GROMACS .gro file of C-alpha atoms in nm:
model
  353
    1MET     CA    1   0.000   0.000   0.000
    2GLU     CA    2   0.156   0.329  -0.115
    3GLN     CA    3   0.158   0.692  -0.003
    4ARG     CA    4  -0.026   0.829  -0.306
    5ASP     CA    5  -0.308   0.579  -0.260
    6ILE     CA    6  -0.392   0.697   0.090
    7GLU     CA    7  -0.355   1.060  -0.016
    8LEU     CA    8  -0.613   1.004  -0.292
    9HIS     CA    9  -0.843   0.848  -0.034
   10LEU     CA   10  -0.802   1.151   0.195
   11ALA     CA   11  -0.865   1.393  -0.091
   12GLN     CA   12  -1.190   1.211  -0.161
   13LEU     CA   13  -1.278   1.222   0.207
   14SER     CA   14  -1.224   1.596   0.229
   15LYS     CA   15  -1.525   1.660   0.003
   16CYS     CA   16  -1.745   1.444   0.225
   17ILE     CA   17  -1.623   1.620   0.539
   18VAL     CA   18  -1.706   1.963   0.396
   19LYS     CA   19  -2.054   1.850   0.290
   20SER     CA   20  -2.129   1.682   0.623
   21LYS     CA   21  -2.056   2.001   0.819
   22ILE     CA   22  -2.386   2.151   0.703
   23ASN     CA   23  -2.593   1.853   0.821
   24LYS     CA   24  -2.876   1.931   1.061
   25TYR     CA   25  -2.964   1.664   1.315
   26SER     CA   26  -3.255   1.618   1.552
   27ASP     CA   27  -3.019   1.452   1.799
   28ALA     CA   28  -2.736   1.659   1.951
   29ARG     CA   29  -2.537   1.338   2.004
   30LYS     CA   30  -2.498   1.297   1.628
   31LYS     CA   31  -2.350   1.645   1.608
   32LYS     CA   32  -2.103   1.557   1.882
   33TYR     CA   33  -2.009   1.236   1.703
   34GLN     CA   34  -1.958   1.430   1.381
   35GLU     CA   35  -1.733   1.679   1.560
   36SER     CA   36  -1.515   1.391   1.675
   37LEU     CA   37  -1.495   1.273   1.313
   38VAL     CA   38  -1.380   1.617   1.200
   39THR     CA   39  -1.118   1.629   1.474
   40LEU     CA   40  -0.992   1.288   1.367
   41TYR     CA   41  -0.985   1.391   1.000
   42ASP     CA   42  -0.794   1.711   1.081
   43LYS     CA   43  -0.527   1.510   1.259
   44ILE     CA   44  -0.482   1.242   0.996
   45SER     CA   45  -0.496   1.482   0.699
   46THR     CA   46  -0.193   1.682   0.818
   47GLU     CA   47   0.039   1.383   0.850
   48ASP     CA   48   0.339   1.318   0.626
   49PHE     CA   49   0.261   0.980   0.476
   50SER     CA   50   0.608   0.948   0.321
   51THR     CA   51   0.737   0.859   0.668
   52PHE     CA   52   0.507   0.558   0.713
   53THR     CA   53   0.558   0.193   0.623
   54SER     CA   54   0.308   0.004   0.410
   55SER     CA   55   0.154  -0.164   0.717
   56GLU     CA   56   0.122   0.173   0.893
   57ILE     CA   57  -0.054   0.317   0.589
   58ALA     CA   58  -0.288   0.015   0.597
   59ASN     CA   59  -0.388   0.117   0.951
   60LYS     CA   60  -0.445   0.474   0.832
   61LYS     CA   61  -0.674   0.336   0.562
   62LYS     CA   62  -0.882   0.159   0.825
   63ILE     CA   63  -0.933   0.489   1.002
   64VAL     CA   64  -1.021   0.677   0.681
   65ASP     CA   65  -1.270   0.401   0.596
   66PHE     CA   66  -1.419   0.439   0.944
   67ILE     CA   67  -1.471   0.813   0.885
   68PHE     CA   68  -1.626   0.752   0.541
   69TYR     CA   69  -1.858   0.486   0.676
   70SER     CA   70  -1.968   0.701   0.969
   71ILE     CA   71  -2.046   0.995   0.741
   72GLN     CA   72  -2.250   0.770   0.510
   73PHE     CA   73  -2.490   0.690   0.793
   74LEU     CA   74  -2.488   1.040   0.941
   75ASP     CA   75  -2.571   1.190   0.601
   76ASN     CA   76  -2.878   0.963   0.585
   77SER     CA   77  -2.981   1.046   0.941
   78THR     CA   78  -3.045   1.418   0.908
   79LEU     CA   79  -3.367   1.603   0.984
   80THR     CA   80  -3.484   1.589   0.623
   81ILE     CA   81  -3.405   1.221   0.554
   82ILE     CA   82  -3.424   1.006   0.866
   83PRO     CA   83  -3.752   0.818   0.931
   84PHE     CA   84  -3.772   1.004   1.262
   85GLU     CA   85  -4.087   0.850   1.412
   86ILE     CA   86  -3.985   0.487   1.359
   87VAL     CA   87  -3.632   0.556   1.487
   88PHE     CA   88  -3.781   0.718   1.799
   89CYS     CA   89  -3.978   0.398   1.863
   90LEU     CA   90  -3.668   0.183   1.813
   91GLU     CA   91  -3.478   0.404   2.057
   92GLN     CA   92  -3.741   0.340   2.324
   93ALA     CA   93  -3.697  -0.035   2.276
   94LEU     CA   94  -3.317  -0.001   2.280
   95THR     CA   95  -3.325   0.193   2.606
   96GLU     CA   96  -3.547  -0.073   2.759
   97TRP     CA   97  -3.285  -0.338   2.685
   98ILE     CA   98  -2.974  -0.127   2.753
   99PRO     CA   99  -3.056   0.151   3.002
  100GLY     CA  100  -2.813   0.444   2.998
  101HIS     CA  101  -2.656   0.323   2.673
  102ASN     CA  102  -2.419   0.524   2.452
  103PHE     CA  103  -2.563   0.409   2.118
  104ILE     CA  104  -2.724   0.621   1.846
  105ILE     CA  105  -2.951   0.459   1.587
  106VAL     CA  106  -2.862   0.583   1.239
  107THR     CA  107  -2.992   0.486   0.898
  108SER     CA  108  -2.859   0.437   0.550
  109LEU     CA  109  -3.081   0.419   0.243
  110SER     CA  110  -3.057   0.147  -0.022
  111ASN     CA  111  -3.200   0.119  -0.372
  112ASP     CA  112  -3.282  -0.249  -0.305
  113LEU     CA  113  -3.650  -0.284  -0.216
  114ASN     CA  114  -3.577  -0.568   0.029
  115ASP     CA  115  -3.255  -0.434   0.178
  116TYR     CA  116  -3.326  -0.421   0.548
  117LYS     CA  117  -3.017  -0.501   0.752
  118PHE     CA  118  -2.815  -0.424   1.063
  119THR     CA  119  -2.437  -0.385   1.035
  120ARG     CA  120  -2.235  -0.429   1.355
  121TYR     CA  121  -1.916  -0.246   1.251
  122LEU     CA  122  -1.960   0.102   1.402
  123ALA     CA  123  -2.145  -0.022   1.711
  124LEU     CA  124  -1.956  -0.325   1.830
  125GLU     CA  125  -1.611  -0.348   1.670
  126ASP     CA  126  -1.382  -0.234   1.952
  127PRO     CA  127  -1.046  -0.265   1.766
  128ILE     CA  128  -1.109   0.034   1.538
  129TYR     CA  129  -1.190   0.260   1.835
  130GLN     CA  130  -0.882   0.133   2.018
  131LEU     CA  131  -0.667   0.205   1.711
  132ILE     CA  132  -0.807   0.558   1.678
  133GLU     CA  133  -0.751   0.637   2.045
  134ALA     CA  134  -0.397   0.494   2.039
  135GLU     CA  135  -0.297   0.679   1.722
  136TYR     CA  136  -0.474   1.014   1.768
  137SER     CA  137  -0.612   1.033   2.124
  138VAL     CA  138  -0.963   1.084   1.985
  139LYS     CA  139  -1.231   0.914   2.193
  140PHE     CA  140  -1.587   0.864   2.067
  141GLU     CA  141  -1.840   0.908   2.342
  142PHE     CA  142  -2.114   0.745   2.134
  143ARG     CA  143  -2.136   0.460   1.885
  144LEU     CA  144  -2.361   0.428   1.582
  145VAL     CA  145  -2.610   0.144   1.542
  146GLN     CA  146  -2.629   0.111   1.163
  147ILE     CA  147  -2.961   0.008   1.010
  148THR     CA  148  -3.017   0.006   0.635
  149LEU     CA  149  -3.362   0.032   0.477
  150PRO     CA  150  -3.499   0.087   0.124
  151ARG     CA  151  -3.500   0.457   0.030
  152TYR     CA  152  -3.844   0.420  -0.131
  153PHE     CA  153  -3.995   0.305   0.199
  154VAL     CA  154  -3.846   0.567   0.432
  155HIS     CA  155  -4.190   0.676   0.554
  156ASP     CA  156  -4.368   0.345   0.506
  157TYR     CA  157  -4.478   0.262   0.861
  158LEU     CA  158  -4.627  -0.072   0.757
  159SER     CA  159  -4.317  -0.226   0.598
  160ASN     CA  160  -4.074  -0.062   0.839
  161VAL     CA  161  -4.196  -0.273   1.129
  162VAL     CA  162  -3.916  -0.507   1.021
  163LEU     CA  163  -3.669  -0.253   1.163
  164TYR     CA  164  -3.756  -0.400   1.502
  165HIS     CA  165  -3.612  -0.725   1.362
  166GLU     CA  166  -3.292  -0.542   1.266
  167LEU     CA  167  -3.267  -0.391   1.615
  168GLY     CA  168  -3.303  -0.748   1.741
  169HIS     CA  169  -2.988  -0.840   1.549
  170PHE     CA  170  -2.802  -0.564   1.732
  171ILE     CA  171  -2.924  -0.687   2.071
  172ASP     CA  172  -2.826  -1.042   1.976
  173HIS     CA  173  -2.472  -0.936   1.879
  174LYS     CA  174  -2.436  -0.712   2.183
  175PHE     CA  175  -2.519  -0.990   2.431
  176LYS     CA  176  -2.391  -1.281   2.216
  177ILE     CA  177  -2.718  -1.471   2.261
  178SER     CA  178  -2.721  -1.688   1.948
  179GLU     CA  179  -2.346  -1.736   1.972
  180THR     CA  180  -2.382  -1.865   2.328
  181ILE     CA  181  -2.648  -2.117   2.221
  182VAL     CA  182  -2.433  -2.258   1.940
  183VAL     CA  183  -2.114  -2.271   2.150
  184SER     CA  184  -2.307  -2.455   2.422
  185LYS     CA  185  -2.430  -2.709   2.166
  186ILE     CA  186  -2.075  -2.762   2.042
  187MET     CA  187  -1.941  -2.803   2.396
  188SER     CA  188  -2.215  -3.054   2.483
  189GLY     CA  189  -2.153  -3.260   2.169
  190ILE     CA  190  -2.486  -3.180   2.001
  191LEU     CA  191  -2.295  -3.006   1.722
  192ASN     CA  192  -1.969  -3.134   1.577
  193PRO     CA  193  -1.691  -2.873   1.625
  194ALA     CA  194  -1.532  -2.988   1.298
  195SER     CA  195  -1.849  -2.908   1.098
  196LYS     CA  196  -1.778  -2.536   1.071
  197GLU     CA  197  -2.011  -2.475   0.777
  198GLN     CA  198  -2.302  -2.649   0.950
  199ASN     CA  199  -2.234  -2.467   1.277
  200LEU     CA  200  -2.228  -2.132   1.098
  201LYS     CA  201  -2.561  -2.218   0.939
  202GLU     CA  202  -2.700  -2.307   1.283
  203LEU     CA  203  -2.575  -1.976   1.423
  204ARG     CA  204  -2.739  -1.781   1.143
  205TYR     CA  205  -3.069  -1.964   1.197
  206TYR     CA  206  -3.071  -1.881   1.568
  207MET     CA  207  -2.989  -1.519   1.486
  208GLU     CA  208  -3.291  -1.493   1.256
  209HIS     CA  209  -3.522  -1.661   1.505
  210PHE     CA  210  -3.404  -1.437   1.788
  211ALA     CA  211  -3.454  -1.121   1.580
  212ASP     CA  212  -3.801  -1.240   1.476
  213VAL     CA  213  -3.905  -1.304   1.836
  214PHE     CA  214  -3.747  -0.980   1.957
  215ALA     CA  215  -3.957  -0.786   1.705
  216ALA     CA  216  -4.272  -0.983   1.788
  217GLN     CA  217  -4.248  -0.860   2.150
  218TYR     CA  218  -4.332  -0.511   2.029
  219ILE     CA  219  -4.530  -0.554   1.708
  220GLY     CA  220  -4.696  -0.893   1.733
  221ASP     CA  221  -4.718  -1.078   1.401
  222CYS     CA  222  -4.670  -0.769   1.183
  223SER     CA  223  -4.328  -0.880   1.058
  224ASN     CA  224  -4.479  -1.211   0.954
  225HIS     CA  225  -4.692  -1.026   0.696
  226VAL     CA  226  -4.387  -0.864   0.538
  227LEU     CA  227  -4.175  -1.181   0.560
  228ASN     CA  228  -4.446  -1.400   0.411
  229TYR     CA  229  -4.474  -1.166   0.113
  230ILE     CA  230  -4.106  -1.105   0.029
  231ALA     CA  231  -3.994  -1.462   0.109
  232HIS     CA  232  -4.314  -1.658   0.049
  233ASN     CA  233  -4.263  -2.035   0.078
  234ALA     CA  234  -3.885  -1.990   0.086
  235SER     CA  235  -3.707  -2.308   0.189
  236ASP     CA  236  -3.404  -2.335   0.419
  237GLN     CA  237  -3.114  -2.128   0.290
  238PRO     CA  238  -2.750  -2.105   0.410
  239THR     CA  239  -2.828  -1.776   0.586
  240HIS     CA  240  -3.200  -1.798   0.667
  241PRO     CA  241  -3.435  -2.072   0.787
  242ALA     CA  242  -3.747  -2.150   0.587
  243THR     CA  243  -4.016  -1.883   0.600
  244ALA     CA  244  -4.273  -2.128   0.739
  245THR     CA  245  -4.036  -2.222   1.023
  246ARG     CA  246  -3.970  -1.858   1.111
  247ILE     CA  247  -4.341  -1.777   1.118
  248LYS     CA  248  -4.410  -2.081   1.337
  249VAL     CA  249  -4.148  -1.977   1.596
  250VAL     CA  250  -4.305  -1.631   1.616
  251ASN     CA  251  -4.656  -1.774   1.643
  252ASP     CA  252  -4.540  -2.012   1.918
  253PHE     CA  253  -4.397  -1.716   2.108
  254LEU     CA  254  -4.714  -1.511   2.069
  255ALA     CA  255  -4.925  -1.808   2.179
  256GLY     CA  256  -4.710  -1.861   2.490
  257ASN     CA  257  -4.581  -2.197   2.368
  258ASN     CA  258  -4.238  -2.133   2.520
  259HIS     CA  259  -4.129  -2.498   2.511
  260ALA     CA  260  -4.142  -2.514   2.133
  261VAL     CA  261  -3.829  -2.617   1.943
  262LYS     CA  262  -3.559  -2.346   1.957
  263LEU     CA  263  -3.784  -2.097   2.136
  264ASN     CA  264  -3.705  -2.229   2.485
  265GLU     CA  265  -3.329  -2.211   2.418
  266ILE     CA  266  -3.359  -1.856   2.288
  267MET     CA  267  -3.567  -1.738   2.583
  268THR     CA  268  -3.355  -1.896   2.857
  269THR     CA  269  -3.028  -1.781   2.699
  270THR     CA  270  -3.162  -1.427   2.654
  271LEU     CA  271  -3.247  -1.408   3.022
  272ALA     CA  272  -2.902  -1.539   3.118
  273ARG     CA  273  -2.707  -1.312   2.886
  274ALA     CA  274  -2.913  -0.990   2.869
  275LYS     CA  275  -3.091  -1.018   3.207
  276MET     CA  276  -3.413  -0.948   3.020
  277ASP     CA  277  -3.717  -1.161   2.944
  278LEU     CA  278  -3.850  -1.203   2.596
  279LYS     CA  279  -4.217  -1.133   2.658
  280ILE     CA  280  -4.522  -0.963   2.509
  281ARG     CA  281  -4.462  -0.586   2.524
  282PHE     CA  282  -4.761  -0.470   2.319
  283VAL     CA  283  -5.133  -0.428   2.374
  284ILE     CA  284  -5.421  -0.454   2.129
  285LEU     CA  285  -5.537  -0.103   2.047
  286PRO     CA  286  -5.881  -0.041   1.895
  287VAL     CA  287  -5.872   0.104   1.545
  288ASP     CA  288  -6.194   0.304   1.578
  289ASP     CA  289  -6.003   0.632   1.556
  290PHE     CA  290  -5.832   0.521   1.235
  291LYS     CA  291  -6.172   0.440   1.089
  292LYS     CA  292  -6.274   0.797   1.169
  293LEU     CA  293  -5.951   0.916   0.999
  294ILE     CA  294  -5.802   1.057   1.320
  295PRO     CA  295  -5.473   0.955   1.489
  296LEU     CA  296  -5.456   0.727   1.790
  297GLU     CA  297  -5.415   0.889   2.129
  298ILE     CA  298  -5.109   0.704   2.256
  299LYS     CA  299  -5.069   0.714   2.634
  300ASN     CA  300  -4.742   0.530   2.698
  301VAL     CA  301  -4.446   0.354   2.539
  302THR     CA  302  -4.624   0.018   2.525
  303GLU     CA  303  -4.904   0.175   2.320
  304LEU     CA  304  -4.641   0.352   2.109
  305HIS     CA  305  -4.505   0.019   1.983
  306SER     CA  306  -4.858  -0.120   1.958
  307ALA     CA  307  -4.957   0.152   1.710
  308PHE     CA  308  -4.787  -0.045   1.429
  309LEU     CA  309  -5.000  -0.348   1.507
  310ALA     CA  310  -5.308  -0.125   1.496
  311GLY     CA  311  -5.192   0.010   1.159
  312TRP     CA  312  -5.159  -0.340   1.016
  313THR     CA  313  -5.498  -0.439   1.159
  314PHE     CA  314  -5.652  -0.134   0.995
  315TRP     CA  315  -5.483  -0.207   0.661
  316ARG     CA  316  -5.567  -0.578   0.650
  317GLU     CA  317  -5.927  -0.576   0.768
  318LYS     CA  318  -6.214  -0.552   0.525
  319PRO     CA  319  -6.242  -0.182   0.430
  320ASN     CA  320  -6.519   0.006   0.602
  321ASP     CA  321  -6.763   0.229   0.414
  322THR     CA  322  -6.550   0.540   0.468
  323LEU     CA  323  -6.242   0.390   0.309
  324LYS     CA  324  -6.408   0.204   0.022
  325LYS     CA  325  -6.443   0.521  -0.177
  326PHE     CA  326  -6.073   0.616  -0.145
  327GLY     CA  327  -5.916   0.318  -0.322
  328ARG     CA  328  -5.586   0.141  -0.259
  329GLU     CA  329  -5.334   0.424  -0.304
  330VAL     CA  330  -5.520   0.683  -0.097
  331THR     CA  331  -5.594   0.429   0.176
  332TYR     CA  332  -5.221   0.350   0.186
  333LYS     CA  333  -5.140   0.720   0.230
  334ILE     CA  334  -5.408   0.758   0.495
  335THR     CA  335  -5.277   0.460   0.694
  336ASN     CA  336  -4.918   0.589   0.690
  337ASN     CA  337  -5.023   0.944   0.770
  338LEU     CA  338  -5.235   0.830   1.065
  339LEU     CA  339  -4.947   0.622   1.202
  340GLU     CA  340  -4.702   0.909   1.158
  341LYS     CA  341  -4.938   1.156   1.330
  342SER     CA  342  -5.013   0.913   1.613
  343ILE     CA  343  -4.643   0.868   1.689
  344SER     CA  344  -4.543   1.232   1.637
  345ASN     CA  345  -4.822   1.352   1.867
  346TYR     CA  346  -4.690   1.121   2.138
  347ILE     CA  347  -4.335   1.248   2.082
  348ILE     CA  348  -4.448   1.611   2.117
  349LYS     CA  349  -4.630   1.534   2.443
  350ASP     CA  350  -4.332   1.336   2.570
  351LYS     CA  351  -4.088   1.618   2.492
  352TRP     CA  352  -4.323   1.872   2.650
  353LYS     CA  353  -4.331   1.673   2.973
   0.00000   0.00000   0.00000
């Protein structure tokens, strides 16, 4: 790795740094994180790279990549882009599982219609933060929880219930829940330690089941509707269990069948690792207000999460006389607008208090 290569990378980064300085955030923590990025960039950009070895330049590249990657998510988490209401709901769930945490949920937008994913790099990879602090004495007070979603569905409150699933992946990685289950099975001889490919597949399956159940705590079977559409009748894959199996695990959880296959292991390991129970954290809200085309009056955080279930109930039930005349597209807009207003009204009251 040569000097001119890293200098090109830094020249490219400088444009992004300048652009990011005008970003407006709803969360002051993002601004503080960005200021740490600028401080780090200022320090690395003034160095004489002719004095470094190839391996030292490779470390510098890791840091430049870290800055680029952070800016990508910050740029998609500004006041004008971020799906603010859904992120607020996810933050309430995150705080419930990790009180007093130092994590910030940020989003990146994808052109892929099915591209919902959590990436652990900026939240949970300690080595990069240790390298930055050792090289430049820059310490990041907060870490970014990266969640990607389709740009066309930024304000789609029906489809974006699956972001609870992605938050579940973060919780799983943070507390090593699925990893603990698989390691325990290897240690007890249930899984063969030499079968690395099979064990990786088992790990991925547990990760998907945990994230499904984590989401179901807050939104009931809403994710099942999305999953059953985008992966209808999908069989077992190297990275994901069959759709029918995933839906059954969620339905077993919602029905209180905690001794079902896999579910018992997930629930007991979650309690041991995270000191939290996987349990129903939603209530059934009436949709009478939606039928009258007025937002729900949400009284607490439990009802906040439950609003998505109410939205799906409203969308899926046989249209009432009021909505019949609007048609599919207008009804879709009405449903999303009512959900957005319901959540934003709660946020305003919460901030006022």
